[in-house]
CSV table of C-alpha atoms in Angstrom, one decimal:
chain,number,residue,atom,x,y,z
A,244,MET,CA,-29.9,4.9,3.6
A,245,PRO,CA,-29.9,6.0,7.8
A,246,GLY,CA,-27.3,8.4,7.6
A,247,LEU,CA,-27.0,9.6,4.1
A,248,LEU,CA,-30.1,12.0,2.4
A,249,ALA,CA,-30.1,10.6,-0.9
A,250,THR,CA,-29.2,12.7,-3.8
A,251,ARG,CA,-29.3,11.8,-7.6
A,252,TYR,CA,-25.9,11.9,-9.0
A,253,PRO,CA,-24.6,15.2,-11.4
A,254,THR,CA,-25.7,14.6,-14.9
A,255,THR,CA,-22.1,15.4,-15.8
A,256,LEU,CA,-19.0,15.6,-14.7
A,257,GLU,CA,-19.3,19.5,-15.7
A,258,SER,CA,-22.5,20.0,-13.3
A,259,SER,CA,-20.4,18.7,-10.3
A,260,HIS,CA,-17.9,21.3,-10.9
A,261,VAL,CA,-18.0,23.7,-7.7
A,262,THR,CA,-18.8,27.5,-7.9
A,263,SER,CA,-16.2,30.2,-6.7
A,264,ALA,CA,-18.6,30.3,-4.2
A,265,SER,CA,-18.5,26.8,-3.0
A,266,ARG,CA,-14.3,26.4,-3.2
A,267,ASP,CA,-14.2,26.5,0.6
A,268,THR,CA,-15.8,23.4,1.0
A,269,GLY,CA,-12.0,22.0,1.6
A,270,SER,CA,-11.5,23.9,4.9
A,271,VAL,CA,-15.5,23.4,5.6
A,272,LEU,CA,-14.8,19.3,5.5
A,273,ARG,CA,-11.9,19.9,7.8
A,274,VAL,CA,-13.7,22.0,10.2
A,275,ALA,CA,-16.8,19.4,9.9
A,276,LEU,CA,-14.0,16.7,10.8
A,277,ALA,CA,-12.5,18.4,13.5
A,278,CYS,CA,-16.1,18.4,14.9
A,279,ALA,CA,-16.8,15.0,14.1
A,280,VAL,CA,-14.0,14.2,16.5
A,281,LEU,CA,-15.2,16.3,19.3
A,282,GLY,CA,-18.7,14.4,18.9
A,283,ALA,CA,-20.4,17.2,17.2
A,284,ALA,CA,-22.0,16.5,14.1
A,285,ALA,CA,-20.8,15.8,10.2
A,286,THR,CA,-21.4,18.3,7.5
A,287,SER,CA,-22.1,17.7,3.7
A,288,TYR,CA,-19.8,18.0,0.8
A,289,GLY,CA,-19.7,17.4,-2.9
A,290,GLY,CA,-23.4,16.5,-3.4
A,291,MET,CA,-23.7,14.1,-0.7
A,292,ALA,CA,-24.2,14.6,2.7
A,293,THR,CA,-24.0,12.2,6.2
A,294,ALA,CA,-26.2,12.7,9.0
A,295,ALA,CA,-25.0,13.4,12.8
A,296,THR,CA,-23.0,11.4,14.2
A,297,THR,CA,-20.7,11.0,17.3
A,298,ALA,CA,-17.1,9.6,15.7
A,299,PRO,CA,-14.4,8.4,17.8
A,300,VAL,CA,-11.4,9.8,18.2
A,301,CYS,CA,-9.4,9.1,15.4
A,302,SER,CA,-5.5,8.9,14.7
A,303,VAL,CA,-3.4,9.0,11.6
A,304,GLN,CA,-0.1,7.2,11.8
A,305,SER,CA,2.8,6.8,9.1
A,306,ARG,CA,5.4,4.4,8.8
A,307,PRO,CA,8.0,3.1,5.9
A,308,PHE,CA,6.5,0.9,3.8
A,309,GLY,CA,9.0,-0.2,1.4
A,310,THR,CA,11.2,1.2,-1.7
A,311,LEU,CA,10.5,0.9,-5.0
A,312,SER,CA,12.5,-0.2,-8.3
A,313,THR,CA,13.3,3.8,-8.6
A,314,GLY,CA,14.6,4.1,-5.5
A,315,GLN,CA,12.0,6.1,-3.9
A,316,PRO,CA,10.4,5.6,-0.5
A,317,VAL,CA,7.1,4.8,-0.1
A,318,ALA,CA,4.8,5.4,3.2
A,319,ALA,CA,1.7,4.1,4.2
A,320,TYR,CA,-0.4,6.1,6.5
A,321,THR,CA,-3.0,4.4,8.8
A,322,MET,CA,-6.1,5.9,9.9
A,323,ARG,CA,-7.5,4.2,12.8
A,324,ASN,CA,-10.9,5.1,15.2
A,325,ALA,CA,-12.6,2.8,17.8
A,326,ARG,CA,-14.7,1.2,14.9
A,327,MET,CA,-11.8,0.4,11.9
A,328,ALA,CA,-8.5,0.8,10.6
A,329,VAL,CA,-7.4,1.7,6.9
A,330,THR,CA,-4.0,1.8,5.7
A,331,VAL,CA,-3.3,3.4,2.3
A,332,LEU,CA,0.2,4.4,0.2
A,333,ASP,CA,1.3,7.4,-1.2
A,334,TYR,CA,2.1,4.9,-4.1
A,335,GLY,CA,-0.9,4.8,-6.3
A,336,GLY,CA,-2.9,5.5,-3.6
A,337,ILE,CA,-3.2,1.7,-2.8
A,338,ILE,CA,-5.8,0.3,0.0
A,339,HIS,CA,-3.6,-1.8,1.5
A,340,ALA,CA,-5.8,-2.6,4.6
A,341,ILE,CA,-9.4,-2.2,6.0
A,342,GLU,CA,-9.6,-3.8,9.2
A,343,LEU,CA,-12.8,-4.2,10.9
A,344,PRO,CA,-14.3,-6.9,13.4
A,345,ASP,CA,-16.5,-9.9,12.2
A,346,ARG,CA,-19.8,-10.7,14.2
A,347,GLY,CA,-17.9,-12.4,16.6
A,348,GLY,CA,-15.1,-10.0,17.3
A,349,VAL,CA,-12.5,-11.1,15.2
A,350,VAL,CA,-10.6,-8.3,13.2
A,351,GLY,CA,-9.9,-8.9,9.8
A,352,ASN,CA,-8.8,-7.1,6.7
A,353,VAL,CA,-11.5,-7.0,4.2
A,354,VAL,CA,-9.6,-5.9,1.1
A,355,ARG,CA,-7.4,-7.5,-1.1
A,356,ASN,CA,-3.4,-7.0,-0.9
A,357,LEU,CA,-0.2,-7.8,-2.4
A,358,ALA,CA,2.6,-9.4,-0.9
A,359,SER,CA,5.2,-6.8,-1.5
A,360,LEU,CA,5.9,-3.5,-3.5
A,361,SER,CA,7.4,-5.3,-6.2
A,362,ASP,CA,3.8,-6.9,-6.9
A,363,TYR,CA,2.0,-3.8,-6.9
A,364,GLU,CA,4.6,-2.1,-8.9
A,365,GLY,CA,3.8,-5.2,-11.3
A,366,ASN,CA,-0.1,-4.8,-11.3
A,367,ALA,CA,-1.2,-1.6,-12.8
A,368,THR,CA,-4.2,-1.4,-11.5
A,369,PHE,CA,-4.2,-3.7,-8.4
A,370,SER,CA,-6.5,-1.7,-5.3
A,371,LYS,CA,-5.2,1.8,-6.7
A,372,ILE,CA,-6.4,5.0,-7.8
A,373,VAL,CA,-7.2,4.8,-11.8
A,374,GLY,CA,-6.7,7.7,-13.9
A,375,ARG,CA,-6.5,9.8,-16.3
A,376,PHE,CA,-9.3,7.8,-17.5
A,377,ALA,CA,-10.6,4.4,-16.0
A,378,GLY,CA,-12.1,2.0,-18.0
A,379,ARG,CA,-11.9,1.8,-21.7
A,380,ILE,CA,-11.5,4.3,-25.0
A,381,GLY,CA,-12.0,2.5,-28.3
A,382,ASN,CA,-10.7,4.1,-31.6
A,383,SER,CA,-7.1,4.9,-30.4
A,384,GLY,CA,-8.6,8.4,-29.1
A,385,PHE,CA,-11.4,10.9,-29.3
A,386,THR,CA,-12.3,14.2,-30.5
A,387,LEU,CA,-12.6,17.2,-28.4
A,388,ASP,CA,-13.9,20.9,-29.6
A,389,GLY,CA,-13.1,19.8,-33.1
A,390,LYS,CA,-9.6,18.8,-32.5
A,391,ARG,CA,-8.8,14.8,-32.3
A,392,TYR,CA,-6.4,13.7,-29.8
A,393,ASP,CA,-4.5,9.9,-30.5
A,394,LEU,CA,-3.9,8.0,-26.9
A,395,VAL,CA,-1.2,5.5,-26.2
A,396,ALA,CA,-3.3,2.5,-26.9
A,397,ARG,CA,-3.0,-1.2,-27.3
A,398,PRO,CA,-2.0,-2.4,-31.0
A,399,ASP,CA,-6.6,-3.1,-31.4
A,400,GLY,CA,-6.9,0.5,-30.9
A,401,VAL,CA,-8.0,0.8,-27.2
A,402,SER,CA,-6.8,2.8,-24.4
A,403,VAL,CA,-7.4,1.1,-20.8
A,404,HIS,CA,-7.5,2.9,-17.6
A,405,GLY,CA,-5.5,5.9,-18.9
A,406,GLY,CA,-2.7,3.7,-20.5
A,407,PRO,CA,1.0,3.0,-19.0
A,408,GLY,CA,2.2,4.6,-16.1
A,409,GLY,CA,-1.1,5.7,-15.0
A,410,PHE,CA,-2.1,7.7,-11.5
A,411,GLY,CA,-1.7,3.8,-9.7
A,412,SER,CA,2.1,3.4,-11.0
A,413,ARG,CA,2.8,7.3,-9.4
A,414,LEU,CA,4.0,8.1,-6.5
A,415,TRP,CA,2.1,10.8,-5.0
A,416,ALA,CA,2.7,13.8,-2.7
A,417,ALA,CA,1.4,12.8,0.9
A,418,ALA,CA,0.1,14.7,3.8
A,419,ALA,CA,-1.9,13.6,7.3
A,420,ALA,CA,-5.2,15.1,7.7
A,421,GLU,CA,-7.7,15.2,10.2
A,422,CYS,CA,-8.6,11.3,10.6
A,423,GLY,CA,-6.8,10.9,6.8
A,424,VAL,CA,-4.3,11.5,4.2
A,425,ASP,CA,-4.5,13.8,1.4
A,426,LEU,CA,-2.5,12.7,-2.0
A,427,SER,CA,-1.7,15.1,-4.9
A,428,LEU,CA,0.4,14.6,-8.3
A,429,ASP,CA,0.8,16.6,-11.4
A,430,SER,CA,0.1,15.0,-14.6
A,431,ALA,CA,1.7,17.1,-17.9
A,432,ASP,CA,-0.2,18.0,-20.8
A,433,GLY,CA,0.5,15.3,-23.5
A,434,GLU,CA,0.9,12.2,-21.0
A,435,ASN,CA,-0.2,9.4,-22.7
A,436,GLY,CA,-1.9,11.4,-25.0
A,437,PHE,CA,-4.6,13.4,-22.9
A,438,PRO,CA,-4.6,17.1,-23.5
A,439,GLY,CA,-4.1,19.5,-20.4
A,440,ASN,CA,-1.7,20.2,-17.3
A,441,LEU,CA,-4.0,18.1,-14.9
A,442,ARG,CA,-3.4,18.8,-11.2
A,443,VAL,CA,-4.9,15.8,-9.1
A,444,ARG,CA,-5.9,15.6,-5.5
A,445,THR,CA,-7.5,12.8,-3.4
A,446,SER,CA,-8.4,12.6,-0.2
A,447,PHE,CA,-9.3,9.6,2.8
A,448,ARG,CA,-11.0,10.5,5.6
A,449,LEU,CA,-12.0,8.0,8.0
A,450,ASP,CA,-15.6,8.7,10.1
A,451,GLY,CA,-16.9,6.0,12.4
A,452,GLY,CA,-17.3,3.0,9.8
A,453,GLU,CA,-17.0,4.9,7.0
A,454,LEU,CA,-14.0,5.6,4.4
A,455,ARG,CA,-14.6,8.6,2.1
A,456,ILE,CA,-12.8,9.2,-1.0
A,457,ASP,CA,-12.9,12.7,-2.7
A,458,TYR,CA,-11.4,13.4,-5.5
A,459,HIS,CA,-10.4,17.0,-7.0
A,460,ALA,CA,-9.0,17.8,-10.2
A,461,ALA,CA,-8.2,21.2,-12.3
A,462,THR,CA,-6.8,21.7,-16.0
A,463,ASP,CA,-5.6,24.4,-17.8
A,464,LYS,CA,-6.8,22.8,-20.8
A,465,ALA,CA,-10.1,20.9,-22.3
A,466,THR,CA,-9.6,17.4,-21.6
A,467,VAL,CA,-11.7,14.5,-20.6
A,468,ILE,CA,-11.4,12.9,-16.8
A,469,ASN,CA,-12.6,9.5,-15.3
A,470,LEU,CA,-11.1,8.3,-11.8
A,471,THR,CA,-12.1,6.2,-9.4
A,472,HIS,CA,-10.5,3.3,-7.0
A,473,HIS,CA,-9.6,-0.3,-8.3
A,474,ALA,CA,-9.8,-1.6,-4.1
A,475,PHE,CA,-11.0,-5.3,-4.1
A,476,PHE,CA,-13.3,-6.6,-1.6
A,477,ASN,CA,-14.1,-9.5,0.5
A,478,LEU,CA,-15.7,-9.4,3.8
A,479,SER,CA,-15.0,-12.9,4.6
A,480,ALA,CA,-12.5,-15.1,5.9
A,481,THR,CA,-12.7,-17.5,3.1
A,482,SER,CA,-10.8,-17.3,-0.5
A,483,THR,CA,-13.6,-16.2,-2.6
A,484,ILE,CA,-16.5,-13.8,-2.5
A,485,TYR,CA,-18.5,-16.0,-4.5
A,486,ALA,CA,-20.8,-16.7,-1.2
A,487,HIS,CA,-21.3,-13.0,-0.7
A,488,THR,CA,-24.8,-10.9,-1.8
A,489,LEU,CA,-24.4,-8.2,-4.0
A,490,GLN,CA,-27.3,-5.8,-4.6
A,491,VAL,CA,-26.7,-2.8,-7.5
A,492,ASN,CA,-29.2,-0.3,-7.4
A,493,ALA,CA,-29.2,-0.1,-11.5
A,494,ASP,CA,-32.0,-0.3,-14.0
A,495,SER,CA,-29.7,-1.1,-16.8
A,496,TRP,CA,-26.4,-1.6,-18.0
A,497,LEU,CA,-23.9,-0.7,-21.1
A,498,PRO,CA,-23.1,-3.9,-23.4
A,499,THR,CA,-19.7,-3.5,-25.2
A,500,ASP,CA,-18.3,-5.0,-28.3
A,501,SER,CA,-15.7,-7.7,-28.8
A,502,LYS,CA,-13.1,-5.4,-27.0
A,503,ARG,CA,-15.2,-4.6,-24.4
A,504,VAL,CA,-15.6,-0.7,-25.1
A,505,PRO,CA,-19.3,0.0,-24.8
A,506,THR,CA,-21.2,0.4,-28.3
A,507,GLY,CA,-23.1,3.3,-26.9
A,508,GLU,CA,-26.4,1.0,-26.1
A,509,ILE,CA,-27.7,1.4,-22.6
A,510,ALA,CA,-30.2,-1.7,-22.0
A,511,PRO,CA,-31.9,-2.7,-19.3
A,512,VAL,CA,-30.7,-5.3,-16.9
A,513,THR,CA,-31.6,-8.9,-17.0
A,514,GLY,CA,-31.0,-12.7,-16.0
A,515,ALA,CA,-27.7,-12.4,-14.2
A,516,LEU,CA,-27.3,-8.7,-14.7
A,517,ASP,CA,-30.6,-8.0,-12.6
A,518,LEU,CA,-28.9,-7.4,-9.4
A,519,ARG,CA,-31.7,-5.3,-7.7
A,520,ALA,CA,-33.0,-7.4,-5.3
A,521,GLY,CA,-29.3,-9.0,-4.1
A,522,ARG,CA,-28.0,-12.5,-5.7
A,523,ALA,CA,-25.3,-14.1,-4.8
A,524,LEU,CA,-21.9,-13.9,-6.5
A,525,GLY,CA,-21.5,-16.8,-7.3
A,526,ALA,CA,-24.7,-17.7,-8.9
A,527,VAL,CA,-23.6,-14.6,-10.9
A,528,ALA,CA,-20.2,-14.7,-11.7
A,529,ASN,CA,-20.4,-18.3,-12.7
A,530,SER,CA,-23.6,-17.7,-14.7
A,531,GLN,CA,-23.4,-19.2,-18.7
A,532,GLU,CA,-25.4,-16.3,-20.1
A,533,GLU,CA,-23.8,-14.9,-22.8
A,534,ALA,CA,-23.4,-11.8,-21.5
A,535,VAL,CA,-21.1,-13.0,-17.9
A,536,ALA,CA,-19.9,-15.9,-19.7
A,537,ALA,CA,-18.2,-14.0,-22.5
A,538,ASN,CA,-16.2,-12.1,-19.5
A,539,LYS,CA,-15.5,-15.1,-17.6
A,540,GLY,CA,-17.5,-13.9,-15.0
A,541,LEU,CA,-18.5,-10.1,-13.5
A,542,ASP,CA,-16.6,-7.0,-16.2
A,543,HIS,CA,-19.9,-5.0,-16.5
A,544,SER,CA,-20.8,-1.4,-16.1
A,545,PHE,CA,-23.9,-0.6,-14.5
A,546,VAL,CA,-26.3,3.1,-14.9
A,547,LEU,CA,-27.0,4.0,-11.4
A,548,THR,CA,-30.3,5.0,-10.3
A,549,GLY,CA,-29.3,7.2,-7.3
A,550,SER,CA,-26.4,7.8,-4.8
A,551,HIS,CA,-26.6,4.5,-3.1
A,552,ALA,CA,-24.6,2.6,-5.9
A,553,ALA,CA,-24.3,-1.0,-4.0
A,554,ARG,CA,-24.6,-3.1,-1.0
A,555,LEU,CA,-22.1,-6.2,-0.5
A,556,SER,CA,-23.2,-8.3,2.2
A,557,ASP,CA,-21.3,-11.9,3.8
A,558,ARG,CA,-23.7,-13.6,6.2
A,559,GLY,CA,-20.9,-15.4,7.2
A,560,SER,CA,-19.0,-12.5,9.1
A,561,GLY,CA,-21.8,-10.4,9.1
A,562,ARG,CA,-20.4,-7.4,7.4
A,563,THR,CA,-22.0,-5.2,5.1
A,564,LEU,CA,-20.5,-2.6,2.5
A,565,ASP,CA,-22.6,-0.1,1.2
A,566,VAL,CA,-21.3,2.2,-1.6
A,567,PHE,CA,-22.6,6.1,-2.1
A,568,THR,CA,-21.4,8.0,-4.7
A,569,THR,CA,-22.0,11.1,-7.3
A,570,GLU,CA,-21.0,9.1,-9.8
A,571,PRO,CA,-23.4,7.9,-12.5
A,572,GLY,CA,-21.5,4.4,-12.7
A,573,LEU,CA,-20.5,1.3,-11.3
A,574,VAL,CA,-18.2,-1.3,-12.6
A,575,VAL,CA,-17.9,-4.4,-11.1
A,576,PHE,CA,-15.3,-6.8,-11.3
A,577,SER,CA,-15.2,-10.5,-9.8
A,578,ALA,CA,-11.2,-10.6,-10.0
A,579,ASN,CA,-12.0,-13.3,-13.3
A,580,GLY,CA,-8.1,-13.3,-13.8
A,581,TRP,CA,-6.6,-14.1,-10.7
A,582,ASN,CA,-4.9,-18.1,-10.7
A,583,GLY,CA,-3.3,-18.2,-7.7
A,584,THR,CA,-0.1,-16.9,-8.7
A,585,LEU,CA,-0.2,-14.0,-6.5
A,586,ARG,CA,-0.3,-14.3,-2.7
A,587,ASP,CA,-1.8,-11.4,-0.5
A,588,ALA,CA,0.2,-10.4,2.3
A,589,ALA,CA,-0.9,-13.2,4.7
A,590,GLY,CA,1.0,-15.4,2.0
A,591,SER,CA,-2.3,-16.8,0.9
A,592,PRO,CA,-2.9,-17.3,-3.1
A,593,LEU,CA,-5.6,-14.7,-5.0
A,594,LEU,CA,-7.5,-16.9,-6.8
A,595,LYS,CA,-10.5,-16.4,-8.8
A,596,GLY,CA,-13.4,-14.9,-7.3
A,597,GLY,CA,-10.9,-14.0,-4.5
A,598,GLY,CA,-11.8,-10.3,-4.2
A,599,VAL,CA,-14.5,-7.8,-6.2
A,600,ALA,CA,-14.1,-4.4,-7.3
A,601,LEU,CA,-16.8,-2.0,-7.2
A,602,GLU,CA,-15.4,1.3,-8.9
A,603,THR,CA,-17.6,4.0,-8.9
A,604,GLN,CA,-17.2,6.3,-11.9
A,605,HIS,CA,-18.3,7.9,-15.2
A,606,PHE,CA,-18.9,5.6,-18.2
A,607,PRO,CA,-16.2,3.6,-20.6
A,608,ASN,CA,-15.5,5.6,-23.4
A,609,SER,CA,-17.8,8.5,-22.7
A,610,PRO,CA,-15.4,10.2,-24.9
A,611,ASN,CA,-16.6,8.9,-28.4
A,612,ILE,CA,-20.3,8.4,-27.0
A,613,PRO,CA,-22.2,12.1,-27.1
A,614,ALA,CA,-24.7,10.3,-25.0
A,615,PHE,CA,-23.3,9.4,-22.2
A,616,PRO,CA,-23.0,11.7,-19.2
A,617,SER,CA,-19.8,14.2,-20.4
A,618,THR,CA,-16.6,13.4,-18.8
A,619,VAL,CA,-15.3,16.9,-20.3
A,620,LEU,CA,-13.2,19.4,-17.6
A,621,ARG,CA,-12.5,22.6,-18.7
A,622,PRO,CA,-10.4,25.4,-17.3
A,623,GLY,CA,-11.9,27.3,-14.3
A,624,SER,CA,-14.1,24.3,-13.6
A,625,PRO,CA,-12.4,21.6,-11.0
A,626,LEU,CA,-14.2,18.2,-10.8
A,627,ARG,CA,-15.3,17.2,-7.3
A,628,SER,CA,-16.2,13.7,-6.8
A,629,THR,CA,-17.3,12.0,-3.8
A,630,THR,CA,-17.6,8.0,-2.8
A,631,ILE,CA,-18.2,6.3,0.2
A,632,PHE,CA,-17.5,3.0,1.8
A,633,ARG,CA,-19.5,2.5,4.6
A,634,PHE,CA,-19.1,-0.6,7.0
A,635,THR,CA,-21.2,-2.4,9.2
A,636,THR,CA,-21.3,-5.5,11.0
A,637,ALA,CA,-24.2,-7.6,12.6
A,638,ASP,CA,-23.9,-9.0,15.9
A,639,ALA,CA,-24.0,-12.5,17.3
A,640,GLN,CA,-27.8,-12.5,16.9
A,641,GLY,CA,-27.5,-11.3,13.2
A,642,ARG,CA,-29.4,-7.9,14.1
């Protein structure tokens, strides 16, 4: 793709850790962003590189967003340039809005949000950062370096998205940055059964038509980690994403057991799950093929072939979203359980298929499957992971 030099993902999280010689990357990024505002070239970071572009001047503004049930105030940070605006909350790292024009110049929000802060409090992952471990871990835990760790799990022995009170339910420390915001939090040793005192930083940066998310984590004890963002995209002004076309650059996917935990099998994509050439989401999510119908839609982990993970496009609005990542996997979830009981900030009900999550991550249940890319994080080898959401809009002639 123009603007990104294709690089294969690291085969393990440990191989994506930086060496001491490369730990100044954060300051390099800040310098690069400052240069971008002046119209200079962007720089590479986290194993990925963006092409030289002239970025519009960007502003970052914060405002009160409300108060949590605990009495803690929540702030919203809006990054804005000439192409688009992105609003992120310090509660859960929620992406509340990504606003950009359609082919007719009408500006709209392309992520689904919720009507109130209390609604966000009642939904553990909706449009939030997910951690410590995105996806499902079976067997009520895992063994690392010969020691068994029991996780807080459901009665069926499945830990989901790191367990209750995860990163999406936390108030992060926030600081405005050059055309972005940095969020940080600490997760204590033993939280939901996971070992190690963990320090996490998530950085959001706006550059032209790109929203870049950089994850950084360090631990004082060997642990496992899998971070992602659970934003739901809808590029249109309609109530569902079924008319969208989704292309996923994956030759294989991860079959699951009856608890929707990956078994360790890596199977070739076939039928409805073969999205390599792009398919209408309605036809895929409503397929009666067993692999899809069992989940009542898309809720599948794909094994990516490279850094360009996916392309989501909507012919009506002319908008396209390209997803790039250093992660080896992508979970596609088509909002199968939405039933209209929740409403968005505009008052519209959230219906089944009202959005699609494109969650870049390592594979669920990796701690129990040695053949999967490693999710082990060790002291002295911090995690760095990058995902880029690139938005473009065709003109009125479809170009």
